[in-house]
PDB file of C-alpha atoms in Angstrom:
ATOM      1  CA  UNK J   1     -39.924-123.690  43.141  1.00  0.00           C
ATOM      2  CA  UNK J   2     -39.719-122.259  46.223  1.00  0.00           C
ATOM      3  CA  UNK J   3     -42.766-120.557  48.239  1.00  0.00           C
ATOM      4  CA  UNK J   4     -41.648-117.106  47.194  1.00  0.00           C
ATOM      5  CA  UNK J   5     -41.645-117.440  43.674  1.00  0.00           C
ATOM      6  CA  UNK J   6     -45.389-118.140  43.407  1.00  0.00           C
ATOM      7  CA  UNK J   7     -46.235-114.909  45.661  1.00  0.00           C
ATOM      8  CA  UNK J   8     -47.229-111.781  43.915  1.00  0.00           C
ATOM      9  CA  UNK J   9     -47.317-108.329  45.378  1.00  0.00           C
ATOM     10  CA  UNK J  10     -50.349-106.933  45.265  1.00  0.00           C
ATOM     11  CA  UNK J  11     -50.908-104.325  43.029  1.00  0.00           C
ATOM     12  CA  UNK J  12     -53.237-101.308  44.616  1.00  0.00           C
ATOM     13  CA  UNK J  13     -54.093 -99.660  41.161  1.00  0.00           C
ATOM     14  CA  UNK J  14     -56.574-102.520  40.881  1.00  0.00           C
ATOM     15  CA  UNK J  15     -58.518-101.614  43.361  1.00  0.00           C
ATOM     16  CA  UNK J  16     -59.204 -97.768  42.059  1.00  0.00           C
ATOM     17  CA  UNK J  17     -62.664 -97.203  40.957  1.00  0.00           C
ATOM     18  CA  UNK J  18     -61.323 -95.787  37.506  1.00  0.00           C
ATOM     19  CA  UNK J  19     -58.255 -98.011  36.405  1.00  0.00           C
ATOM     20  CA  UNK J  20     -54.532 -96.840  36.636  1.00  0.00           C
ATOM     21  CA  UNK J  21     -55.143 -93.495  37.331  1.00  0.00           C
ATOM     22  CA  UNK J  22     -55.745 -94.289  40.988  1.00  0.00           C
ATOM     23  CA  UNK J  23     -58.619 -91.734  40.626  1.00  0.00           C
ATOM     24  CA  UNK J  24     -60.622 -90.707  43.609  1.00  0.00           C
ATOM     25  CA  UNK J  25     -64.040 -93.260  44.140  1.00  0.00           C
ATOM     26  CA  UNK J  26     -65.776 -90.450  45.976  1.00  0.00           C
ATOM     27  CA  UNK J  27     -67.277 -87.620  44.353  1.00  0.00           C
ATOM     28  CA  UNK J  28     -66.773 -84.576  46.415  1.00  0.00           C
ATOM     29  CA  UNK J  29     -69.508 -82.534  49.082  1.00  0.00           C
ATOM     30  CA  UNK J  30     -70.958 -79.622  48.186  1.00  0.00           C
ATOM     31  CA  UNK J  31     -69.125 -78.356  51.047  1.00  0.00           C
ATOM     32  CA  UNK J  32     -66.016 -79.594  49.936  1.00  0.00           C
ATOM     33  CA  UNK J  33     -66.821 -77.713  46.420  1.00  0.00           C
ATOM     34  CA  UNK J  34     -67.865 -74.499  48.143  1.00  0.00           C
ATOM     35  CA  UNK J  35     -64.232 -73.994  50.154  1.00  0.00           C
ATOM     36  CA  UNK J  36     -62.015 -74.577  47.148  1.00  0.00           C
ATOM     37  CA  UNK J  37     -64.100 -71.893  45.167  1.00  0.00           C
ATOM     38  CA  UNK J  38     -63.750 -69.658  48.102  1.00  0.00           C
ATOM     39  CA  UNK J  39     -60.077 -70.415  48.539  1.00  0.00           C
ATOM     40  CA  UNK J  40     -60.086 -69.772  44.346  1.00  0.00           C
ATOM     41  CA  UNK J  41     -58.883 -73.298  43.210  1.00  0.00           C
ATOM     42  CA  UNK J  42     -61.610 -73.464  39.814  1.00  0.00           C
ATOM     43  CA  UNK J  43     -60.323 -74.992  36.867  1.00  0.00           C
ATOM     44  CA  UNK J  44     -59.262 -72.670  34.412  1.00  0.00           C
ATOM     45  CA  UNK J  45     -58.285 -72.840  30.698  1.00  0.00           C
ATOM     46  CA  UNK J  46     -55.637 -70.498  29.869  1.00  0.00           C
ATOM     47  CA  UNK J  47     -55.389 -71.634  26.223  1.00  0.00           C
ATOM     48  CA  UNK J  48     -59.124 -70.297  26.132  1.00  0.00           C
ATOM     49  CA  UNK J  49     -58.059 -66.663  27.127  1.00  0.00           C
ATOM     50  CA  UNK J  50     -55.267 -66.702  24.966  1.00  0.00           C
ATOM     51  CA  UNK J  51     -57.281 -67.976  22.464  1.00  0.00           C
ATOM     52  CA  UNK J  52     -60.247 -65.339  22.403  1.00  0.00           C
ATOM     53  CA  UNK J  53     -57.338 -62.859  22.999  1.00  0.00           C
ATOM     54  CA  UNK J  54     -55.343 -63.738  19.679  1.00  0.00           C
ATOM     55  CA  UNK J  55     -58.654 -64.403  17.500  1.00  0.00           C
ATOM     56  CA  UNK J  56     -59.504 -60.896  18.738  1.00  0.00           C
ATOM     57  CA  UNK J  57     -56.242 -59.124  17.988  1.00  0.00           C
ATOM     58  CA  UNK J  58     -56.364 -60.385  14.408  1.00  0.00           C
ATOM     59  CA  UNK J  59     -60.042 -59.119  13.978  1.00  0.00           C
ATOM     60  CA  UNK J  60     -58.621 -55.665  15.090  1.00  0.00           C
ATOM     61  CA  UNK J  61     -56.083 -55.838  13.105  1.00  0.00           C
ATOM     62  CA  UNK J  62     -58.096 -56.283   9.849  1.00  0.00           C
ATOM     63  CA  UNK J  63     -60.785 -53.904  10.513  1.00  0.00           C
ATOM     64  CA  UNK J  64     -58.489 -51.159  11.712  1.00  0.00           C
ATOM     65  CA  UNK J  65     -55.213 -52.055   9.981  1.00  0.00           C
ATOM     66  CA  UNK J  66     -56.013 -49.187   7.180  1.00  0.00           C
ATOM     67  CA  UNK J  67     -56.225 -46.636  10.380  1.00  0.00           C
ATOM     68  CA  UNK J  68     -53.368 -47.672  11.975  1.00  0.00           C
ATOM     69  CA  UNK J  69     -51.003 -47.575   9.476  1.00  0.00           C
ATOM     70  CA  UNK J  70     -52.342 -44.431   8.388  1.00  0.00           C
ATOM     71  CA  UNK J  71     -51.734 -43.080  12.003  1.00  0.00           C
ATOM     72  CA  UNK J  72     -48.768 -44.265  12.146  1.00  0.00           C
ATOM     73  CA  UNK J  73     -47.604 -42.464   8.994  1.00  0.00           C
ATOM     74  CA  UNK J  74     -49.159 -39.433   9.818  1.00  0.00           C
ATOM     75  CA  UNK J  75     -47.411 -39.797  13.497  1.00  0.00           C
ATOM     76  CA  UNK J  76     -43.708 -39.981  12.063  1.00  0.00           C
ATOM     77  CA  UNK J  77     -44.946 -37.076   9.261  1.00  0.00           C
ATOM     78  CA  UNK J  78     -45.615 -34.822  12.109  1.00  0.00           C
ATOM     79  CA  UNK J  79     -42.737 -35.544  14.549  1.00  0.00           C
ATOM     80  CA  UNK J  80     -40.185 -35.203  11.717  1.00  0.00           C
ATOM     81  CA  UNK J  81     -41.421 -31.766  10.693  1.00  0.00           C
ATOM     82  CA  UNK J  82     -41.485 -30.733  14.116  1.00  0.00           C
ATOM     83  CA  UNK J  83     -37.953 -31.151  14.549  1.00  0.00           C
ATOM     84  CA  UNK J  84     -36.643 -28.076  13.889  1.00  0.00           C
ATOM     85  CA  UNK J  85     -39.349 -26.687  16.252  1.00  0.00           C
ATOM     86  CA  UNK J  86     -36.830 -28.588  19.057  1.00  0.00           C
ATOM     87  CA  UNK J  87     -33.439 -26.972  17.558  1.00  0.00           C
ATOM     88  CA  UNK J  88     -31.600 -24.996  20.231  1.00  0.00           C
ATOM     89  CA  UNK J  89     -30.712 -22.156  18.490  1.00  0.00           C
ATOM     90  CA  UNK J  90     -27.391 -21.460  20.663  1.00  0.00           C
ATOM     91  CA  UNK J  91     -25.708 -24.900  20.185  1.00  0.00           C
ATOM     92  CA  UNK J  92     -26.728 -25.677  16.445  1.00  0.00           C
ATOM     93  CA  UNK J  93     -28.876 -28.762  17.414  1.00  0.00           C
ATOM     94  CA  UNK J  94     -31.193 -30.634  19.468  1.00  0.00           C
ATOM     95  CA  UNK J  95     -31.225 -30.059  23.260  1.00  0.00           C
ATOM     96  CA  UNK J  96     -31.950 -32.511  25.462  1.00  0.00           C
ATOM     97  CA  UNK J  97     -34.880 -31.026  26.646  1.00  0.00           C
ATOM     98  CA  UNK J  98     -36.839 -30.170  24.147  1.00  0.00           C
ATOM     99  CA  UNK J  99     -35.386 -33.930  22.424  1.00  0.00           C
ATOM    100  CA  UNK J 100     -37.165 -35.452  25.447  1.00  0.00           C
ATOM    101  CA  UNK J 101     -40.505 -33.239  24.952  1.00  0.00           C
ATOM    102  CA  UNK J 102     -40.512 -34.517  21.306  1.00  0.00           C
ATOM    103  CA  UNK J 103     -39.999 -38.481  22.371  1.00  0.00           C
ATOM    104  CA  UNK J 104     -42.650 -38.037  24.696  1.00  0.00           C
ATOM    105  CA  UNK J 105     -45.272 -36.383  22.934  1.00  0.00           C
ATOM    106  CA  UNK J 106     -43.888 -39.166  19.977  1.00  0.00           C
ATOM    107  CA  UNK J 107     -44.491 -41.981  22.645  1.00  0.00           C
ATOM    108  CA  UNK J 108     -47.985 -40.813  23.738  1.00  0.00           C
ATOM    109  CA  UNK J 109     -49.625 -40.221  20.564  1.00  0.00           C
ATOM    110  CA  UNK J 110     -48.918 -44.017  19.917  1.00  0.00           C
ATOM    111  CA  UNK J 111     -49.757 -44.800  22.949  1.00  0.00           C
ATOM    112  CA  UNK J 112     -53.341 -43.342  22.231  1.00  0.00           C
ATOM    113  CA  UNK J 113     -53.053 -45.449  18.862  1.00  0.00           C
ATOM    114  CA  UNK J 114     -52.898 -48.538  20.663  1.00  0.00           C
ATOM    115  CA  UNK J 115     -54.960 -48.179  23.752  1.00  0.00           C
ATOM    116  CA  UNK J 116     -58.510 -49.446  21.826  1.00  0.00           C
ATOM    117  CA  UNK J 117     -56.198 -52.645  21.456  1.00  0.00           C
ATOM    118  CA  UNK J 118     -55.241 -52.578  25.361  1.00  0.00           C
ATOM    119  CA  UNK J 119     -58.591 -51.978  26.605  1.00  0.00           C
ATOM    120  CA  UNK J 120     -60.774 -54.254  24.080  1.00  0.00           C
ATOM    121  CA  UNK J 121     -58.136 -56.906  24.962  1.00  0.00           C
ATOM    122  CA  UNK J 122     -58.572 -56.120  28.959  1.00  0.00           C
ATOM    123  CA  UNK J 123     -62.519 -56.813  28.543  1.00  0.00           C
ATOM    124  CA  UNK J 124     -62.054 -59.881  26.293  1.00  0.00           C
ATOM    125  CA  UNK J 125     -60.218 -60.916  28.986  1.00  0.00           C
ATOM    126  CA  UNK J 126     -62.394 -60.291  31.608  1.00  0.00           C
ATOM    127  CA  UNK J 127     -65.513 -61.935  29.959  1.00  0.00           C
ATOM    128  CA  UNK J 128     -64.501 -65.254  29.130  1.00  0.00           C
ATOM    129  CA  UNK J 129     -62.691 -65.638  32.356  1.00  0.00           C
ATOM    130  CA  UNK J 130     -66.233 -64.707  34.288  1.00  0.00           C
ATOM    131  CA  UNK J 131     -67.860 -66.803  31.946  1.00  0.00           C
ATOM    132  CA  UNK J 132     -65.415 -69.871  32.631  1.00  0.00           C
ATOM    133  CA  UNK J 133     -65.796 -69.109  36.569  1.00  0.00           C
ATOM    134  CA  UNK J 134     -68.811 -67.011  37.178  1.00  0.00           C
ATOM    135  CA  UNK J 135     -68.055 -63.826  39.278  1.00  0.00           C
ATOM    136  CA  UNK J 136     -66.275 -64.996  42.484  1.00  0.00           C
ATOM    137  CA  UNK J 137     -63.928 -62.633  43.942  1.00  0.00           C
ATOM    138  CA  UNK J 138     -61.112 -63.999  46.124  1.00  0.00           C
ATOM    139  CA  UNK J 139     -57.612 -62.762  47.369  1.00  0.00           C
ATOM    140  CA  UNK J 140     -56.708 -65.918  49.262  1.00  0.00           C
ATOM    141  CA  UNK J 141     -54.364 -66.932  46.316  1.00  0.00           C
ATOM    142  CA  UNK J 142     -52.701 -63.575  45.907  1.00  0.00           C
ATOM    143  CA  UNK J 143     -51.731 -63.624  50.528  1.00  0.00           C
ATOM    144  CA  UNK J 144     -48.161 -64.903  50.619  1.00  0.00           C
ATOM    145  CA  UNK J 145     -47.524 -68.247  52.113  1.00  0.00           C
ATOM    146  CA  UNK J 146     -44.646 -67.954  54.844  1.00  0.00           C
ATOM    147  CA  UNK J 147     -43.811 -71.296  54.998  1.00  0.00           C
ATOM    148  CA  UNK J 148     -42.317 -71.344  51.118  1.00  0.00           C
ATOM    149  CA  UNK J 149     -40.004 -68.444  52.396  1.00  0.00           C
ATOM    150  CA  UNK J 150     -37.853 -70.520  54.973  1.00  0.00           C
ATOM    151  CA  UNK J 151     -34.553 -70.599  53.518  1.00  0.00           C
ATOM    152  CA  UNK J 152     -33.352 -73.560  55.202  1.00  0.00           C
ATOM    153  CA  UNK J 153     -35.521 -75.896  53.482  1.00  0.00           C
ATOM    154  CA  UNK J 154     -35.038 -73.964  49.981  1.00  0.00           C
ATOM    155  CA  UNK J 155     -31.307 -74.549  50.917  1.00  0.00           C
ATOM    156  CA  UNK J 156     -32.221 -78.434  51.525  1.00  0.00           C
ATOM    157  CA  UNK J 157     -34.411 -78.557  48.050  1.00  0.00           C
ATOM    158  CA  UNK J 158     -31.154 -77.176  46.467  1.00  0.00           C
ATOM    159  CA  UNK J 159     -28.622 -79.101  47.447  1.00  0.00           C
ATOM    160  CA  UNK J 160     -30.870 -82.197  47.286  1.00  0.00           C
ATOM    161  CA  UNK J 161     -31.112 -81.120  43.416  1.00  0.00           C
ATOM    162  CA  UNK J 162     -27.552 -80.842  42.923  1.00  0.00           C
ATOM    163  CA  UNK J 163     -26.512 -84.395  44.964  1.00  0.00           C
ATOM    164  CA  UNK J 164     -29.037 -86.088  42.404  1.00  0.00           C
ATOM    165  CA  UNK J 165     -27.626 -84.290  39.329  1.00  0.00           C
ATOM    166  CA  UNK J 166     -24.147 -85.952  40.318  1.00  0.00           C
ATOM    167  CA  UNK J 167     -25.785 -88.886  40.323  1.00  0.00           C
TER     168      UNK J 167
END
């Protein structure tokens, strides 16, 4: 057998702290810590907010489903005996005006059906994501990062795409 056989790369997974992950061995500084929360980079469960948003849709739902549906009847009762309250009385029907008035009166009475949803939802929100990353306000992830909007190198990520899909 020759020399070359017997020789075996070395593998540098081994040597991380916590196996094939290649996790870090270091824990981070405090100070480390400190600038991601500043720059907003906490971990964040989604599937949390969604959660506590769903379960508390579906407690709305039953406690106020009697109400809503009896809103919501009582909503298309009065719209359709309003109609001929809209008739234009020179062309034999509905004007476009007064059709419009009618949709949005229509449009804002459910609207004020469904806002207790909206806002209860809103503050559901709101809690558990304070409670998941205590009250830090930042707007360093919302500034816009010029160097994602040079075109040349989206046109180089493109085509670089498209020559390994032909592959």
């Amino acid at each position: 057998m020759n020399k070359k056989d017997w020789h075996m790369p070395p593998e540098l997974q081994w040597f991380a702290k916590d196996g094939e992950g290649g996790e870090k061995t270091e824990e981070p500084t405090a100070k480390k810590l400190s600038d991601a929360r500043n720059d907003g980079k906490v971990a964040k469960s989604k599937e949390l907010d969604n959660a506590a948003g769903l379960l508390l849709l579906f407690i709305l739902l039953q406690i106020t489903m009697s109400n809503l549906g009896g809103g919501m009847l009582g909503l298309f009762e009065t719209f359709y005996n309003r109609i001929p309250e809209f008739l234009d009385d020179s062309s034999k029907g509905v004007s476009a005006v007064f059709a419009s008035k009618l949709v949005r009166q229509a449009l804002m009475d459910a609207f004020d059906m469904v806002i207790p949803f909206f806002a209860a939802g809103c503050f559901v929100m709101f809690v558990v994501n304070v409670l998941q990353v205590k009250w830090k306000i930042t707007t360093k992830p919302l500034r816009p990062d010029f160097k994602k909007f040079n075109p040349i190198s989206g046109f180089k990520r493109f085509f670089q795409k498209i020559l390994w899909l032909n592959y």
